[in-house]
JSON list of C-alpha atoms in Angstrom, two decimals:
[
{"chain": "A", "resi": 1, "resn": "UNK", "atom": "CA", "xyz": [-61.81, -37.87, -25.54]},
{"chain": "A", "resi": 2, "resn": "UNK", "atom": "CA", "xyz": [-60.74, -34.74, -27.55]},
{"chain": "A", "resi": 3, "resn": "UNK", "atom": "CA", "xyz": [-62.27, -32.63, -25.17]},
{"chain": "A", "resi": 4, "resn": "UNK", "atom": "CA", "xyz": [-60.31, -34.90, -21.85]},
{"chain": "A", "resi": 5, "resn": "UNK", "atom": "CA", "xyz": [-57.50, -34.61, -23.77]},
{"chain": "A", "resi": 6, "resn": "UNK", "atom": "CA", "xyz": [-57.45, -30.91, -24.32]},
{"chain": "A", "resi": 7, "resn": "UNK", "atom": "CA", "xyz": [-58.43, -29.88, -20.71]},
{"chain": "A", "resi": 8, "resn": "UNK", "atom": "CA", "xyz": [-55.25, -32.37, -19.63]},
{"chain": "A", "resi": 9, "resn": "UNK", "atom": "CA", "xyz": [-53.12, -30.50, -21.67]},
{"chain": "A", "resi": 10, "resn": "UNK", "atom": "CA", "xyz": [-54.29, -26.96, -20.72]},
{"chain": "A", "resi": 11, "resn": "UNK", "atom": "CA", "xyz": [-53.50, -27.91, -16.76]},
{"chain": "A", "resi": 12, "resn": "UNK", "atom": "CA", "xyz": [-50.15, -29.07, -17.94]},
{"chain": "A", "resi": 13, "resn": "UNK", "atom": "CA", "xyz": [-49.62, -26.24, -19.72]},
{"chain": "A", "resi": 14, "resn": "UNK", "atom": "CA", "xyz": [-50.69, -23.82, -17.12]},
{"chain": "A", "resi": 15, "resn": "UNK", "atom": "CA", "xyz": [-48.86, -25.77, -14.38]},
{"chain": "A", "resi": 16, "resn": "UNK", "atom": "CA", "xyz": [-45.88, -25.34, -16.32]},
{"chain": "A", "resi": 17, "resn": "UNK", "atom": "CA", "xyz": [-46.24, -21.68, -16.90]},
{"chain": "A", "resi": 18, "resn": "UNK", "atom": "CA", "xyz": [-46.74, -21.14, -13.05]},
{"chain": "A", "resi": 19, "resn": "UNK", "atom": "CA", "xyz": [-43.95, -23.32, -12.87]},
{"chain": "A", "resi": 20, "resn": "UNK", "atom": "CA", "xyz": [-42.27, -21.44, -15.11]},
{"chain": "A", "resi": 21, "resn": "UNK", "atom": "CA", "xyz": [-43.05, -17.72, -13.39]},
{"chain": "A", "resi": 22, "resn": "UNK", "atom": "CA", "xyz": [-41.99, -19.51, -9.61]},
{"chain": "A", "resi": 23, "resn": "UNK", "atom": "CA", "xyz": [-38.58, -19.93, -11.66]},
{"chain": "A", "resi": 24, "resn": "UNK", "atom": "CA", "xyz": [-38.42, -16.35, -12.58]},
{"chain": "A", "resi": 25, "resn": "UNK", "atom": "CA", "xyz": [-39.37, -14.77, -9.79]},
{"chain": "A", "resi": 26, "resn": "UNK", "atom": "CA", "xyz": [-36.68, -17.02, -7.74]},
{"chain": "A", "resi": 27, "resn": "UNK", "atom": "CA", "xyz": [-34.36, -16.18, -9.91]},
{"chain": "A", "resi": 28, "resn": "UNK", "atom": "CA", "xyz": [-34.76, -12.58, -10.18]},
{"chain": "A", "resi": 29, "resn": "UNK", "atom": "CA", "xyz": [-34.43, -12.85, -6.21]},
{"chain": "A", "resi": 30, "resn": "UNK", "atom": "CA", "xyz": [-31.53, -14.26, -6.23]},
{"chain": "A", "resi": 31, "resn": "UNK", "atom": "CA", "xyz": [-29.68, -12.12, -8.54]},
{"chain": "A", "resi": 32, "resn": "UNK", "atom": "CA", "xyz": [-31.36, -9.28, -6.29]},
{"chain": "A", "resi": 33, "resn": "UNK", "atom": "CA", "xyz": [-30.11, -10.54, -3.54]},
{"chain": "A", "resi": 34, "resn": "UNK", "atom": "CA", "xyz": [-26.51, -11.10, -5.20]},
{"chain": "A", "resi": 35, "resn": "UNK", "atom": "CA", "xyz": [-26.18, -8.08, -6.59]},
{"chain": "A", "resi": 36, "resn": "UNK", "atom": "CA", "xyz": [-26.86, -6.33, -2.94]},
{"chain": "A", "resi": 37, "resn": "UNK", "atom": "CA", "xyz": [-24.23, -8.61, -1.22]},
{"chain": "A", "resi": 38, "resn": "UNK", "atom": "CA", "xyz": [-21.48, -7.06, -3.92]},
{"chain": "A", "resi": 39, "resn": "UNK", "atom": "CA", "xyz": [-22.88, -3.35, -3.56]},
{"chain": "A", "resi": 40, "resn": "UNK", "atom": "CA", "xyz": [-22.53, -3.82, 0.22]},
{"chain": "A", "resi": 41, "resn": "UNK", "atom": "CA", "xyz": [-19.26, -5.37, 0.70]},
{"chain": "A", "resi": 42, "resn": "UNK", "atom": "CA", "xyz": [-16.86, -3.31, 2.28]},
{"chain": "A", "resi": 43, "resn": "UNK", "atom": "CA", "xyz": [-13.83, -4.40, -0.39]},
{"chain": "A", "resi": 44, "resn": "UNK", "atom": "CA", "xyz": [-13.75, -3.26, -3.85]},
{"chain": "A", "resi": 45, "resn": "UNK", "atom": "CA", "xyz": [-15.10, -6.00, -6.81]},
{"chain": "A", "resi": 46, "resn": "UNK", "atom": "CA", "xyz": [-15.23, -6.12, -10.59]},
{"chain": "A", "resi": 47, "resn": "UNK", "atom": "CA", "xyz": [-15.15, -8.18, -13.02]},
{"chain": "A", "resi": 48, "resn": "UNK", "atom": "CA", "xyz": [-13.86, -8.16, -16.48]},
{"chain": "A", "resi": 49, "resn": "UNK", "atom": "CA", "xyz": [-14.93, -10.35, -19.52]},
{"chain": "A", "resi": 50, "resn": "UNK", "atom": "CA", "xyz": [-12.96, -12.48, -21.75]},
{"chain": "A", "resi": 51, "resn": "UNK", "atom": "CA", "xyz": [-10.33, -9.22, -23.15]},
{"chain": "A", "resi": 52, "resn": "UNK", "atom": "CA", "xyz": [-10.25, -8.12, -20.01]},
{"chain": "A", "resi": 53, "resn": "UNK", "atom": "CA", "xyz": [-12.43, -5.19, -20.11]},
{"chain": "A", "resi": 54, "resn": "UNK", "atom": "CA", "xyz": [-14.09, -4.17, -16.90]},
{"chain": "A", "resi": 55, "resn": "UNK", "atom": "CA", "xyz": [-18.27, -4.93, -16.96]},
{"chain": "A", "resi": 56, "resn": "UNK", "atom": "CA", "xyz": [-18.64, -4.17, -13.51]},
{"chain": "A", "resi": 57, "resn": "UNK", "atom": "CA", "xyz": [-17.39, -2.11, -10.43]},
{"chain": "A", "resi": 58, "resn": "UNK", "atom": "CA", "xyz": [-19.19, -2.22, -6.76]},
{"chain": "A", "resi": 59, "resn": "UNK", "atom": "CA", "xyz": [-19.37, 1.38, -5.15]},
{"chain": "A", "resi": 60, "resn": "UNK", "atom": "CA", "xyz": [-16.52, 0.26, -2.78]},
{"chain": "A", "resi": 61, "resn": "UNK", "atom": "CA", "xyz": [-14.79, -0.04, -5.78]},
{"chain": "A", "resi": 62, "resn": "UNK", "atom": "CA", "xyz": [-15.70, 3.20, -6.68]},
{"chain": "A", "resi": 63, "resn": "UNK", "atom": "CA", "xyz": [-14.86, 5.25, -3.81]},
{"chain": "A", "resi": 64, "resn": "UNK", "atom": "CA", "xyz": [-11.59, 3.50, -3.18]},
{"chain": "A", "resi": 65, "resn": "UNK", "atom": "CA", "xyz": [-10.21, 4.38, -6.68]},
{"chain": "A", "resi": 66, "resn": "UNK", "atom": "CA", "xyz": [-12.67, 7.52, -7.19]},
{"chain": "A", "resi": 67, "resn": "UNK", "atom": "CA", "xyz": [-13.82, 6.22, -10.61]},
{"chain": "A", "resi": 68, "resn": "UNK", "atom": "CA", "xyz": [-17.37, 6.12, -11.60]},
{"chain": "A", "resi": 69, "resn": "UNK", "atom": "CA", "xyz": [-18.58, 2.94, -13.50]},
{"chain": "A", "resi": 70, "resn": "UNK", "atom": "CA", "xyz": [-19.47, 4.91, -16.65]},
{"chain": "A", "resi": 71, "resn": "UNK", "atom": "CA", "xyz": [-15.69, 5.78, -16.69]},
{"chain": "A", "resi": 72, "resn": "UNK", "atom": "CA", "xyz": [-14.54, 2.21, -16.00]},
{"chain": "A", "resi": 73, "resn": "UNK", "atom": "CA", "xyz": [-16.68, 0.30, -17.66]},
{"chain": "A", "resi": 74, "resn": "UNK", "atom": "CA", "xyz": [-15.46, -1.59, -21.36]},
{"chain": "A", "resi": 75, "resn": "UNK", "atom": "CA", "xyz": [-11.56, -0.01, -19.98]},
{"chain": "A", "resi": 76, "resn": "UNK", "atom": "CA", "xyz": [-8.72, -2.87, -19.75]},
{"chain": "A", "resi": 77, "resn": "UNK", "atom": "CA", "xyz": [-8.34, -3.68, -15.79]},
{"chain": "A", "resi": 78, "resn": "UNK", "atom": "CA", "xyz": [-4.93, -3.67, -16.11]},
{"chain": "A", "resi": 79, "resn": "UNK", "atom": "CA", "xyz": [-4.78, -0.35, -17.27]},
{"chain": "A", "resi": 80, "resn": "UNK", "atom": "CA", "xyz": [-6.96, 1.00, -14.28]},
{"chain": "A", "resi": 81, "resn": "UNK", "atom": "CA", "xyz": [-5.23, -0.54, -11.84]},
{"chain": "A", "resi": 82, "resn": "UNK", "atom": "CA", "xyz": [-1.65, -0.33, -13.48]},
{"chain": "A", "resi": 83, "resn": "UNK", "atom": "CA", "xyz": [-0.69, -3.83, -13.52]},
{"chain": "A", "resi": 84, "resn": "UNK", "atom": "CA", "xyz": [1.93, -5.61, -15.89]},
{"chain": "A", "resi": 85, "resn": "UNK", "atom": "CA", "xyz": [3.89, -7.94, -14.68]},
{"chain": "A", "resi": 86, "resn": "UNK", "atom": "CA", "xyz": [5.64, -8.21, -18.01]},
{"chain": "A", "resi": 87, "resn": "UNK", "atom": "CA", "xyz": [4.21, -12.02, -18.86]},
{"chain": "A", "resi": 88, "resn": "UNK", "atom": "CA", "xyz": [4.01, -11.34, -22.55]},
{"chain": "A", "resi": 89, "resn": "UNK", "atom": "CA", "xyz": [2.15, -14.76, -22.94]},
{"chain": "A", "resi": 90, "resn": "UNK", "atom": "CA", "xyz": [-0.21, -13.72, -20.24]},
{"chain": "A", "resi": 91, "resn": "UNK", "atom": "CA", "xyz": [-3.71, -13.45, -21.57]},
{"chain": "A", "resi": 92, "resn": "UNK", "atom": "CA", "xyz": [-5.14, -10.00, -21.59]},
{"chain": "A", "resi": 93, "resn": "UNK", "atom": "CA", "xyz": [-7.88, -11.21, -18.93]},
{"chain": "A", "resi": 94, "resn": "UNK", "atom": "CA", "xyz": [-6.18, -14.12, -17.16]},
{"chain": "A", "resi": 95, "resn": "UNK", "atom": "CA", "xyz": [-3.21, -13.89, -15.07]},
{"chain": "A", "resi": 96, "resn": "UNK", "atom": "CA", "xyz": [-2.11, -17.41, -16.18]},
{"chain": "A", "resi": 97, "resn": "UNK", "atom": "CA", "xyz": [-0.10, -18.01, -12.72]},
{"chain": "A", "resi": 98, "resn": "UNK", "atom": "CA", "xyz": [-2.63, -19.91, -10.48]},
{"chain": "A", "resi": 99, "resn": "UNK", "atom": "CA", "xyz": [-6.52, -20.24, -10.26]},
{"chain": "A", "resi": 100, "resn": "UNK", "atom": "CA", "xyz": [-6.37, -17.20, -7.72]},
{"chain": "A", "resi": 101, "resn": "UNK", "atom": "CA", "xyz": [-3.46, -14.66, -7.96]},
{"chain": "A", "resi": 102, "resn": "UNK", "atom": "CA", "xyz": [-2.64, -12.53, -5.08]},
{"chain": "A", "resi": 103, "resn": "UNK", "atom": "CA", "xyz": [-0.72, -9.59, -4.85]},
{"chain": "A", "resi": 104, "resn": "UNK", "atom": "CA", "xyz": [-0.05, -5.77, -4.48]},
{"chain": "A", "resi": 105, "resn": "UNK", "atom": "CA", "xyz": [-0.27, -2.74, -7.12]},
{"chain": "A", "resi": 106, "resn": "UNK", "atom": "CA", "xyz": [0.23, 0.50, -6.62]},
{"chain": "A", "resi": 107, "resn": "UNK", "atom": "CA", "xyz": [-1.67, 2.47, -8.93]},
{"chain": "A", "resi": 108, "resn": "UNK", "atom": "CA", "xyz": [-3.45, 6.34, -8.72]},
{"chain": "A", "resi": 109, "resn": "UNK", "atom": "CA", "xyz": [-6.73, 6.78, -8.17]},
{"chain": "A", "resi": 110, "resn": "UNK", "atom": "CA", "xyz": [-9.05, 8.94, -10.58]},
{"chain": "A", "resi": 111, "resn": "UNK", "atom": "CA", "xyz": [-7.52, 12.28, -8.53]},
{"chain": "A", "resi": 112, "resn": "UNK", "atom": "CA", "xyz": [-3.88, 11.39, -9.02]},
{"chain": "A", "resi": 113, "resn": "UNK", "atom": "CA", "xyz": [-3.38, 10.02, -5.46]},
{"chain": "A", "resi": 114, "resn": "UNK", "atom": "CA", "xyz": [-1.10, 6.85, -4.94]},
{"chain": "A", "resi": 115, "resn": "UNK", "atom": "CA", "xyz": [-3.15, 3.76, -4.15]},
{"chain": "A", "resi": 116, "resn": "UNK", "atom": "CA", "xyz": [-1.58, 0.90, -2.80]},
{"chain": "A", "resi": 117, "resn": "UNK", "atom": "CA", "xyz": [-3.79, -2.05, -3.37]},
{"chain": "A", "resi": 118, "resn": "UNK", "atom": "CA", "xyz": [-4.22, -5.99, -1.95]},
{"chain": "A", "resi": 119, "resn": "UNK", "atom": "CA", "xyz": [-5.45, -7.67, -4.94]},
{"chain": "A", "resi": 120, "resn": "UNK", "atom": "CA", "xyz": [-7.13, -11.21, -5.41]},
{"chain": "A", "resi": 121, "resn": "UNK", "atom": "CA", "xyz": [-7.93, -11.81, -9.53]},
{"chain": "A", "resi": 122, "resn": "UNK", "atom": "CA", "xyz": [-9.56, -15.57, -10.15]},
{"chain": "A", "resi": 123, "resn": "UNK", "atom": "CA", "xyz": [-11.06, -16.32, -13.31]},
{"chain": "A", "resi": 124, "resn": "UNK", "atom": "CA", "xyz": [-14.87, -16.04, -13.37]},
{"chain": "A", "resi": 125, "resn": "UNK", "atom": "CA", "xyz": [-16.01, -19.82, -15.30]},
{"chain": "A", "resi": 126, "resn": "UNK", "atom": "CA", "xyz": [-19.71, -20.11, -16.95]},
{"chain": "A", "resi": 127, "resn": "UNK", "atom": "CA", "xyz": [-20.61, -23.63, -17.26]},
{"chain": "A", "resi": 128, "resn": "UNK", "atom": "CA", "xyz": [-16.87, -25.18, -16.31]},
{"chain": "A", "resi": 129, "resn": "UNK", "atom": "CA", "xyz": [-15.47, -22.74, -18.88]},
{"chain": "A", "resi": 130, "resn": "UNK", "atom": "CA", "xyz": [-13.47, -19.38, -17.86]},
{"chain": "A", "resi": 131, "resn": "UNK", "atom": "CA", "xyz": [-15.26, -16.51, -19.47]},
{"chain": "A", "resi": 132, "resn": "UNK", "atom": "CA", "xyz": [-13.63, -13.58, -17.53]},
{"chain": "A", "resi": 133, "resn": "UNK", "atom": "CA", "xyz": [-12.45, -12.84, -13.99]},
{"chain": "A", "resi": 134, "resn": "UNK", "atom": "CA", "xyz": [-13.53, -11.06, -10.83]},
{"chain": "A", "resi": 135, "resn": "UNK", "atom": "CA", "xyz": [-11.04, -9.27, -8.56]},
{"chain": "A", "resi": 136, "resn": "UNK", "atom": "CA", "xyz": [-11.35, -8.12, -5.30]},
{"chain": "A", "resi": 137, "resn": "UNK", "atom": "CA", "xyz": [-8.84, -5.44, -3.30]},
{"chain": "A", "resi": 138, "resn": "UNK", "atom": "CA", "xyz": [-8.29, -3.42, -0.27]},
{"chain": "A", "resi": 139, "resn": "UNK", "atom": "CA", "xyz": [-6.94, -0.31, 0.32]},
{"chain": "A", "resi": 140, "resn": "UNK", "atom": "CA", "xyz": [-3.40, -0.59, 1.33]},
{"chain": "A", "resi": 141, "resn": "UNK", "atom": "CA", "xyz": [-2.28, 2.60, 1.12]},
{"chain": "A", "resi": 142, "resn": "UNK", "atom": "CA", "xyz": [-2.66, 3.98, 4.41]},
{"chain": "A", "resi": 143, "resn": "UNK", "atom": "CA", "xyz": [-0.60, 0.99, 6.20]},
{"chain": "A", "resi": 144, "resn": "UNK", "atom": "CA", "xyz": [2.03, 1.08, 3.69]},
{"chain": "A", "resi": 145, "resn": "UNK", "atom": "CA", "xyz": [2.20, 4.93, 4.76]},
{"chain": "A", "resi": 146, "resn": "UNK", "atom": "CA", "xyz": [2.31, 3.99, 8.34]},
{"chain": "A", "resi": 147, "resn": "UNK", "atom": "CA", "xyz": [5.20, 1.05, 7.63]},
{"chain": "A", "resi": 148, "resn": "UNK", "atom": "CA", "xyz": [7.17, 3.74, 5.93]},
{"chain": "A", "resi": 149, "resn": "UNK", "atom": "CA", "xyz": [6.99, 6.49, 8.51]},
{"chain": "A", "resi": 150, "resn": "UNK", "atom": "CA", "xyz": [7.67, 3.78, 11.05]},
{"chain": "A", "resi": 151, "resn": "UNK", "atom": "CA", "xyz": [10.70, 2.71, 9.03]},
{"chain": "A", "resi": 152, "resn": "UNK", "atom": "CA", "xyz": [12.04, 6.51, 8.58]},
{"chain": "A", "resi": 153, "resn": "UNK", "atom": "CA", "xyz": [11.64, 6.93, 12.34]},
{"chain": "A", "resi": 154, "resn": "UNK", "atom": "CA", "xyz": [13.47, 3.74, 12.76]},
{"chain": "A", "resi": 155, "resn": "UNK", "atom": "CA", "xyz": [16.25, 4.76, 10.51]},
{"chain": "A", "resi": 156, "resn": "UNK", "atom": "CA", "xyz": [16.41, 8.20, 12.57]},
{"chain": "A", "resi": 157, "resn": "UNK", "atom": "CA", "xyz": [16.74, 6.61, 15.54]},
{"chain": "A", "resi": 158, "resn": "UNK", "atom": "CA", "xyz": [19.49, 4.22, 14.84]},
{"chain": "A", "resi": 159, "resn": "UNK", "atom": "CA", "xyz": [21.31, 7.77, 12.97]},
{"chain": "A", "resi": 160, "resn": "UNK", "atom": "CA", "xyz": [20.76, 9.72, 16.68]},
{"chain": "A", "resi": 161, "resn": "UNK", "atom": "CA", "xyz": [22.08, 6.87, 18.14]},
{"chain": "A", "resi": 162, "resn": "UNK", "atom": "CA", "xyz": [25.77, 6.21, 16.00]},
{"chain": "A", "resi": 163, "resn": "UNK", "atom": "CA", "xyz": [26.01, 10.04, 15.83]},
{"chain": "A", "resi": 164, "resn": "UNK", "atom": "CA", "xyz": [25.88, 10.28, 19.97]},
{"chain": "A", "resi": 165, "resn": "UNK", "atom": "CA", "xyz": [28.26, 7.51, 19.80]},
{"chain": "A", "resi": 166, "resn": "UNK", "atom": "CA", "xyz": [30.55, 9.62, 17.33]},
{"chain": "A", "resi": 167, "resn": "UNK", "atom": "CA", "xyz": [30.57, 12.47, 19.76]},
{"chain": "A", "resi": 168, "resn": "UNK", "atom": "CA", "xyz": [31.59, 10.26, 22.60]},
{"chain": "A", "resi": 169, "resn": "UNK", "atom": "CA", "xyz": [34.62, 9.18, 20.84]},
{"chain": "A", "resi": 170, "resn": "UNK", "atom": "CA", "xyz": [35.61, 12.47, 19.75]},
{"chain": "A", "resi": 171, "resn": "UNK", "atom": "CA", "xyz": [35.47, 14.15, 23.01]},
{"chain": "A", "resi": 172, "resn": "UNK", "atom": "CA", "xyz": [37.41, 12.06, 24.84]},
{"chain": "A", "resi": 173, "resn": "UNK", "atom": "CA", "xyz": [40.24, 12.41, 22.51]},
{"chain": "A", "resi": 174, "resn": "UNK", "atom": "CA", "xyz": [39.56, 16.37, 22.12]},
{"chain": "A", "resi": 175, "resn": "UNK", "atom": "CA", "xyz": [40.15, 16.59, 26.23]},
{"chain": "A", "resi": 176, "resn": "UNK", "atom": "CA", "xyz": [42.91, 14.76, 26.20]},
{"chain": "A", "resi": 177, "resn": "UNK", "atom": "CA", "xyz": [44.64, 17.12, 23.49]},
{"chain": "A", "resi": 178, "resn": "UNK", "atom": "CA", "xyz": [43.23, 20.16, 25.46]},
{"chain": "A", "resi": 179, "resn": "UNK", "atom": "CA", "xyz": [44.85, 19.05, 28.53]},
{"chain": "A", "resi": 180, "resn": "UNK", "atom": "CA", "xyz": [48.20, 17.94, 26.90]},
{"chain": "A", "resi": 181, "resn": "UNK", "atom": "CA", "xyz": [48.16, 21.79, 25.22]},
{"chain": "A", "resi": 182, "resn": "UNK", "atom": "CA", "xyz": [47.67, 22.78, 28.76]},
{"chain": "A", "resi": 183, "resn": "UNK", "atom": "CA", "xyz": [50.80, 21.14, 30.13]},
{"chain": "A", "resi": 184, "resn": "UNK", "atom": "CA", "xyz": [52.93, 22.66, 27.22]},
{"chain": "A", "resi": 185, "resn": "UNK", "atom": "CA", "xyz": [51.35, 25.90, 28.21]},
{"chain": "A", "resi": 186, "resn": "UNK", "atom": "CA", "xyz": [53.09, 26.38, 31.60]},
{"chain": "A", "resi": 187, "resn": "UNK", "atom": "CA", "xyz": [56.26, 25.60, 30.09]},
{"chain": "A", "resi": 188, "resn": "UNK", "atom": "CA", "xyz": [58.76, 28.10, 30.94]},
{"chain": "A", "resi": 189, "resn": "UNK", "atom": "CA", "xyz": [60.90, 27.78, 28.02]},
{"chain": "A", "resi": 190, "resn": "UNK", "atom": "CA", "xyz": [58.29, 28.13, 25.31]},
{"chain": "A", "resi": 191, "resn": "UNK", "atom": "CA", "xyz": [58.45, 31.46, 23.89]},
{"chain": "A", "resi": 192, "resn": "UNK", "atom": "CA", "xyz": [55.11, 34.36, 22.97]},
{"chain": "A", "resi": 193, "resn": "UNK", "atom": "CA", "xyz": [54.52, 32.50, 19.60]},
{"chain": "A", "resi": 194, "resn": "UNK", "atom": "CA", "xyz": [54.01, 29.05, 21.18]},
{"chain": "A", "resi": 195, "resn": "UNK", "atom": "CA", "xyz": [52.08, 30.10, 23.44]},
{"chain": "A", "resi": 196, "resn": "UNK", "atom": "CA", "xyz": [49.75, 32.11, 21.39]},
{"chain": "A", "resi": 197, "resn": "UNK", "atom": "CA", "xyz": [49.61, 29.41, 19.17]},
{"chain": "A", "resi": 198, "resn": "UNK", "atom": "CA", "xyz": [48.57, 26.99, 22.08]},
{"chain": "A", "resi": 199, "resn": "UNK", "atom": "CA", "xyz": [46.03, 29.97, 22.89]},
{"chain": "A", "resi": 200, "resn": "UNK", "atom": "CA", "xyz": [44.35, 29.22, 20.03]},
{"chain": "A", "resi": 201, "resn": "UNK", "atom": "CA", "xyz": [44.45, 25.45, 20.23]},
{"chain": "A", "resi": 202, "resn": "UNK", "atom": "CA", "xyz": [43.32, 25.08, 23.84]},
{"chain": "A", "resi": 203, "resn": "UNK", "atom": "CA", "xyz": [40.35, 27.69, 23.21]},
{"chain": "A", "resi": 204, "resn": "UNK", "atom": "CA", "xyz": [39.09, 25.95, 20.10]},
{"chain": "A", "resi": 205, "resn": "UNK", "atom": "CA", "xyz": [38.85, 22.51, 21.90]},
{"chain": "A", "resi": 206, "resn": "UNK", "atom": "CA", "xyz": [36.85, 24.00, 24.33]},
{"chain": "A", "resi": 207, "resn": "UNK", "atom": "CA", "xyz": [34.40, 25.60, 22.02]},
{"chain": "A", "resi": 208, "resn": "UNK", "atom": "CA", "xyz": [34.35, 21.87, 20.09]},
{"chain": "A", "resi": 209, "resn": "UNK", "atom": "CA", "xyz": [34.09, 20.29, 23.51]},
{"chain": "A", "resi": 210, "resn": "UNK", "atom": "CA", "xyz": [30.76, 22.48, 23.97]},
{"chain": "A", "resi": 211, "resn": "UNK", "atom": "CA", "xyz": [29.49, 22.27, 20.63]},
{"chain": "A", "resi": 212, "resn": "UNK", "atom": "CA", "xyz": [29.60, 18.30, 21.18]},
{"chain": "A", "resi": 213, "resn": "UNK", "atom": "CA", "xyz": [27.88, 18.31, 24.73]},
{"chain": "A", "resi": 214, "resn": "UNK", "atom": "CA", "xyz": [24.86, 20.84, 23.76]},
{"chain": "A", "resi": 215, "resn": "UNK", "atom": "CA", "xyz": [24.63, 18.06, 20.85]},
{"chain": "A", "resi": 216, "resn": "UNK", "atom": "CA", "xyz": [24.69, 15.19, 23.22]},
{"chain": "A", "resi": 217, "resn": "UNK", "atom": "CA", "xyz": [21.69, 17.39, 26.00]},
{"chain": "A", "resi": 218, "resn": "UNK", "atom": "CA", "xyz": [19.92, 17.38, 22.32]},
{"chain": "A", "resi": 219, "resn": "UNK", "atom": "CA", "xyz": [19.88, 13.74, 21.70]},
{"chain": "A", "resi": 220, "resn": "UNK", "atom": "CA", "xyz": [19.42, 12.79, 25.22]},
{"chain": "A", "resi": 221, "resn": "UNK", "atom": "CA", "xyz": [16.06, 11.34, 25.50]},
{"chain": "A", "resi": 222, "resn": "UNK", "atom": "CA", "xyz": [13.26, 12.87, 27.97]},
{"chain": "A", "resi": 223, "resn": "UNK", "atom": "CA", "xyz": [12.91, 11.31, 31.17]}
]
């Protein structure tokens, strides 16, 4: 019986411990696997523990921000990415405005280059309990460029446009002064001095007339 007994055991106990390695070796798959799907992705992903320091950083997060991990790693993630929304009752990990906060940051990268940043920050739970957070961002910063070129170019435009305007208005007037100096010009009873001084008059609205229509052949757009 002793001897049944202890060869039932020592099955069970090896079945287990199979058991037991099937378990480990699944596991250690898994987090293989895992950890390949965050190296690979093409956004940048950390995560930060309880304070808030960062304990991990994929290498898209790394050559976005041109930070190594050894120079991120145990650093506040609000200091790296230079956010502070000024919620002193925020926690130094959580945002404490909604399970999964969205927004932008601009921040500089390890160089000193401006990054603009889209940023997603949810809290990272362990057994139904929040323990940290994970974050994951794109680089903005190139279509933010874009959007503000696009606006200066915009804002150019509308100025060509209100200054061709301007001229418009101001020649017409200007001709009709130059031909009203014209008409007191062949008067017969004005005397040298007047007319000298209409001289002058009549010649400088010309030269402003062609000051304002080289300006206008300038802003006229190409055919």
């Amino acid at each position: 019986v002793v001897g049944l007994l202890s060869g039932t055991l020592a099955d069970q106990l090896h079945q287990a411990d199979q058991s037991l390695r099937e378990k480990e070796q699944g596991l250690t798959r898994l987090q293989a696997f895992h950890e390949n799907i965050v190296r690979s992705i093409s956004s940048g992903v950390f995560t930060a523990d309880a304070s808030g320091a960062i304990t991990s950083f994929n290498p898209a997060a790394q050559e976005v921000t041109g930070y190594s991990v050894r120079q991120v790693l145990g650093r506040s993630w609000r200091e790296i990415f230079n956010w502070h929304p000024g919620h002193s009752s925020d926690d130094a990990a959580f945002p404490g405005l909604s399970p999964m906060t969205r927004f932008e940051v601009e921040c500089k990268s390890a160089g000193g280059n401006r990054l603009v940043l889209g940023m997603t920050v949810s809290p990272l739970h362990e057994q139904e309990e929040p323990h940290g957070l994970v974050g994951v961002f794109k680089d903005l910063t190139q279509i933010r460029d874009l959007e503000e070129e696009m606006r200066r170019k915009e804002w150019l435009a509308n100025l060509g446009e209100m200054s061709a305007g301007m001229a418009h208005e101001i020649r017409n007037p200007l001709g009709a002064l130059a031909g009203a100096m014209q008409m007191l010009r062949k008067d017969a009873t004005a005397d040298a001095t007047d007319r000298r001084l209409m001289d002058i008059a009549i010649r400088e609205a010309t030269r402003l007339d062609a000051i304002i229509t080289e300006f206008l052949q300038y802003a006229r757009p190409p055919a």
